[in-house]
Amino acid sequence: MARRLSPLDIAFLQMETPEAPSHVGGLQIFEIPAGYQGAFVADLKARLEAIPAGAPFNLKLNPKGLPFALPTWIPDNNFDIDFHLRHSALPAPGHMDALMKLVSRLHGRLLDRTRPLWEMYLIEGLEGNRFGIYTKIHHALVDGVGGMRLMDHSLSRTPDDQGMRALWSVEEIEKRARLKRSMTDGAIQTAKSLMGPLRSLPQAFKALTMPGKTEAALAFKTSKTVFNGHITASRRFAVHSLPLAEAKDIGSILGHTVNDMFLAICATALRRYLAEKGQTPGLPLTATVPVSIQVQGASKQGNQITYIAVNLCTDVDDPLERMSAIGRSAAAAKRDMAALTRSAVQTLAVVAQGAAALINHFHLSDYVKPPANLVLSNVPGPRETLYLMGAKVIGSYPMSILMDGQALNITLCSQGGRLDFGILGCRNAMPDIDVLARYVGEAFAELKSLAADKAPARPATKPRAKAKVPAQPKSKAAGPAVVTPKRAPRRSPAPAAVLQ
């Protein structure tokens, strides 16, 4: 039976161009188990390709029925796992730079619309007894949160679990019932699916351009930067990881959430990057932040997201004042969003994506400002360390979408005690994107230093009189005492932002 796409899913198909593919992806780095006997990556591929593919990974676009009906997914009766699951190798000695160049090239290529819209590459030869897996899936098929959950389900929680659960596993997908089957096809169903969004259009447009007396950022109120021009199909990718526990401790001392810190770290890094280029935007940078609107417990595939605009306050010099201002802007945007009906929230996503699609498809970035300077996404992942056939996940870096006028995307994934930054840019606009990744680390170090200055001092105590004890053999001196800062009261969690 054919399965319908939502209006937002269709928008991701319509906005796609050779310069701006509409797939999301991710790079995972694994540590091969010590003492493994055999060719690990080849053995992994042999086990994976034996697993049958289920929906949506065996579905392709149905070319029939257009333009009078919404496009649908239909089964690919000639599905070929060898086309979708591929084996690559890095040239010796297998530096990370070589891996970054490879996945940058892969991410810039369009998926084949005559086949199911996904590919996975097993990449061996990474130094340090490691290998990588790069996966890309069309955004019309799955959003970032859905993709992350699928990846999580394909991994195990212990190194001893040798069970194999592929991303495309029939058993896993049927068990979760991820796709909603369409009741009817054709023009009647098309009209019904669009009535709600059309009724909510005025409310959605008002929310996008006139958020009222709040500190929320306005869409299209931006200054152009080096990453707000035309894009090409060439990509550059850089990664950076931070310790999650340390970030939480710093946030509790400074009175901010990890999400506030993520936005502030990006703002500081961008300030430094633009200053190095001699650019001082007249207006503060703004970010489009995708937000999950999926109902808890729902299992629907496709896109369950909308967007808010956040002021990154890059005109504020003090880093703590900047982070506070960013937090207020994000909170105001979420309050404005909460005042909308669910239909209006969904329509807002279509309107925002539609505007970006027009700019992207007709290359209008020379004539109109982008909705925001860049996209910043925060994808929550599992807290546990994950494994694949005993290989430990040591990095999980998201790769998202670029559009004409928005040549930069930064997506964060929290997983296994890490904050993994995936920083994707257009090569023509940002050939030195690794510099921005370095500034992410420096921005975190700055917040860490400020938190250390604000941490409560350890109370002084009167030294006790030394007791007379027999002389003991000399031993190595103990390390310095570790002071665990007192946590501030936990703030209410914000809606989870998702991978664009």
mmCIF file of N, CA and C in Angstrom, residues 197-212 219 343-352:
data_model
loop_
_atom_site.group_PDB
_atom_site.id
_atom_site.type_symbol
_atom_site.label_atom_id
_atom_site.label_comp_id
_atom_site.label_asym_id
_atom_site.label_seq_id
_atom_site.Cartn_x
_atom_site.Cartn_y
_atom_site.Cartn_z
ATOM 1 N N PRO A 197 -3.248 23.264 7.703
ATOM 2 C CA PRO A 197 -2.212 24.270 7.523
ATOM 3 C C PRO A 197 -2.716 25.563 6.896
ATOM 4 N N LEU A 198 -3.650 25.478 5.928
ATOM 5 C CA LEU A 198 -4.150 26.686 5.288
ATOM 6 C C LEU A 198 -4.932 27.548 6.275
ATOM 7 N N ARG A 199 -5.758 26.916 7.129
ATOM 8 C CA ARG A 199 -6.524 27.676 8.120
ATOM 9 C C ARG A 199 -5.600 28.380 9.111
ATOM 10 N N SER A 200 -4.469 27.767 9.408
ATOM 11 C CA SER A 200 -3.564 28.304 10.424
ATOM 12 C C SER A 200 -2.524 29.251 9.847
ATOM 13 N N LEU A 201 -2.577 29.516 8.538
ATOM 14 C CA LEU A 201 -1.540 30.310 7.896
ATOM 15 C C LEU A 201 -1.399 31.711 8.489
ATOM 16 N N PRO A 202 -2.489 32.468 8.725
ATOM 17 C CA PRO A 202 -2.318 33.810 9.291
ATOM 18 C C PRO A 202 -1.631 33.794 10.658
ATOM 19 N N GLN A 203 -2.042 32.883 11.529
ATOM 20 C CA GLN A 203 -1.432 32.807 12.852
ATOM 21 C C GLN A 203 0.045 32.430 12.751
ATOM 22 N N ALA A 204 0.374 31.519 11.856
ATOM 23 C CA ALA A 204 1.761 31.097 11.698
ATOM 24 C C ALA A 204 2.621 32.229 11.155
ATOM 25 N N PHE A 205 2.102 32.975 10.173
ATOM 26 C CA PHE A 205 2.876 34.075 9.594
ATOM 27 C C PHE A 205 3.126 35.163 10.633
ATOM 28 N N LYS A 206 2.130 35.437 11.458
ATOM 29 C CA LYS A 206 2.298 36.430 12.511
ATOM 30 C C LYS A 206 3.374 35.999 13.496
ATOM 31 N N ALA A 207 3.387 34.732 13.854
ATOM 32 C CA ALA A 207 4.398 34.223 14.784
ATOM 33 C C ALA A 207 5.795 34.312 14.192
ATOM 34 N N LEU A 208 5.901 34.163 12.872
ATOM 35 C CA LEU A 208 7.204 34.172 12.221
ATOM 36 C C LEU A 208 7.786 35.571 12.125
ATOM 37 N N THR A 209 6.935 36.581 11.931
ATOM 38 C CA THR A 209 7.435 37.925 11.643
ATOM 39 C C THR A 209 7.116 38.959 12.709
ATOM 40 N N MET A 210 6.144 38.681 13.600
ATOM 41 C CA MET A 210 5.751 39.651 14.613
ATOM 42 C C MET A 210 5.540 38.958 15.955
ATOM 43 N N PRO A 211 6.611 38.567 16.643
ATOM 44 C CA PRO A 211 6.434 37.813 17.871
ATOM 45 C C PRO A 211 5.949 38.634 19.054
ATOM 46 N N GLY A 212 5.653 39.929 18.850
ATOM 47 C CA GLY A 212 5.069 40.702 19.938
ATOM 48 C C GLY A 212 6.108 41.273 20.876
ATOM 49 N N ALA A 219 12.398 36.602 12.247
ATOM 50 C CA ALA A 219 12.941 36.007 11.031
ATOM 51 C C ALA A 219 13.206 37.096 9.996
ATOM 52 N N SER A 343 -1.909 23.043 15.138
ATOM 53 C CA SER A 343 -1.974 23.185 13.687
ATOM 54 C C SER A 343 -1.135 24.366 13.217
ATOM 55 N N ALA A 344 -1.185 25.474 13.984
ATOM 56 C CA ALA A 344 -0.392 26.647 13.617
ATOM 57 C C ALA A 344 1.102 26.368 13.751
ATOM 58 N N VAL A 345 1.470 25.605 14.773
ATOM 59 C CA VAL A 345 2.877 25.243 14.951
ATOM 60 C C VAL A 345 3.371 24.435 13.755
ATOM 61 N N GLN A 346 2.555 23.484 13.316
ATOM 62 C CA GLN A 346 2.935 22.676 12.157
ATOM 63 C C GLN A 346 2.988 23.522 10.890
ATOM 64 N N THR A 347 2.042 24.455 10.769
ATOM 65 C CA THR A 347 2.034 25.334 9.605
ATOM 66 C C THR A 347 3.254 26.240 9.607
ATOM 67 N N LEU A 348 3.658 26.686 10.788
ATOM 68 C CA LEU A 348 4.847 27.523 10.904
ATOM 69 C C LEU A 348 6.063 26.822 10.315
ATOM 70 N N ALA A 349 6.172 25.527 10.569
ATOM 71 C CA ALA A 349 7.297 24.767 10.018
ATOM 72 C C ALA A 349 7.254 24.764 8.498
ATOM 73 N N VAL A 350 6.045 24.579 7.941
ATOM 74 C CA VAL A 350 5.907 24.552 6.485
ATOM 75 C C VAL A 350 6.213 25.927 5.891
ATOM 76 N N VAL A 351 5.719 27.002 6.546
ATOM 77 C CA VAL A 351 5.965 28.358 6.059
ATOM 78 C C VAL A 351 7.461 28.672 6.086
ATOM 79 N N ALA A 352 8.105 28.372 7.215
ATOM 80 C CA ALA A 352 9.537 28.645 7.336
ATOM 81 C C ALA A 352 10.336 27.855 6.313
#
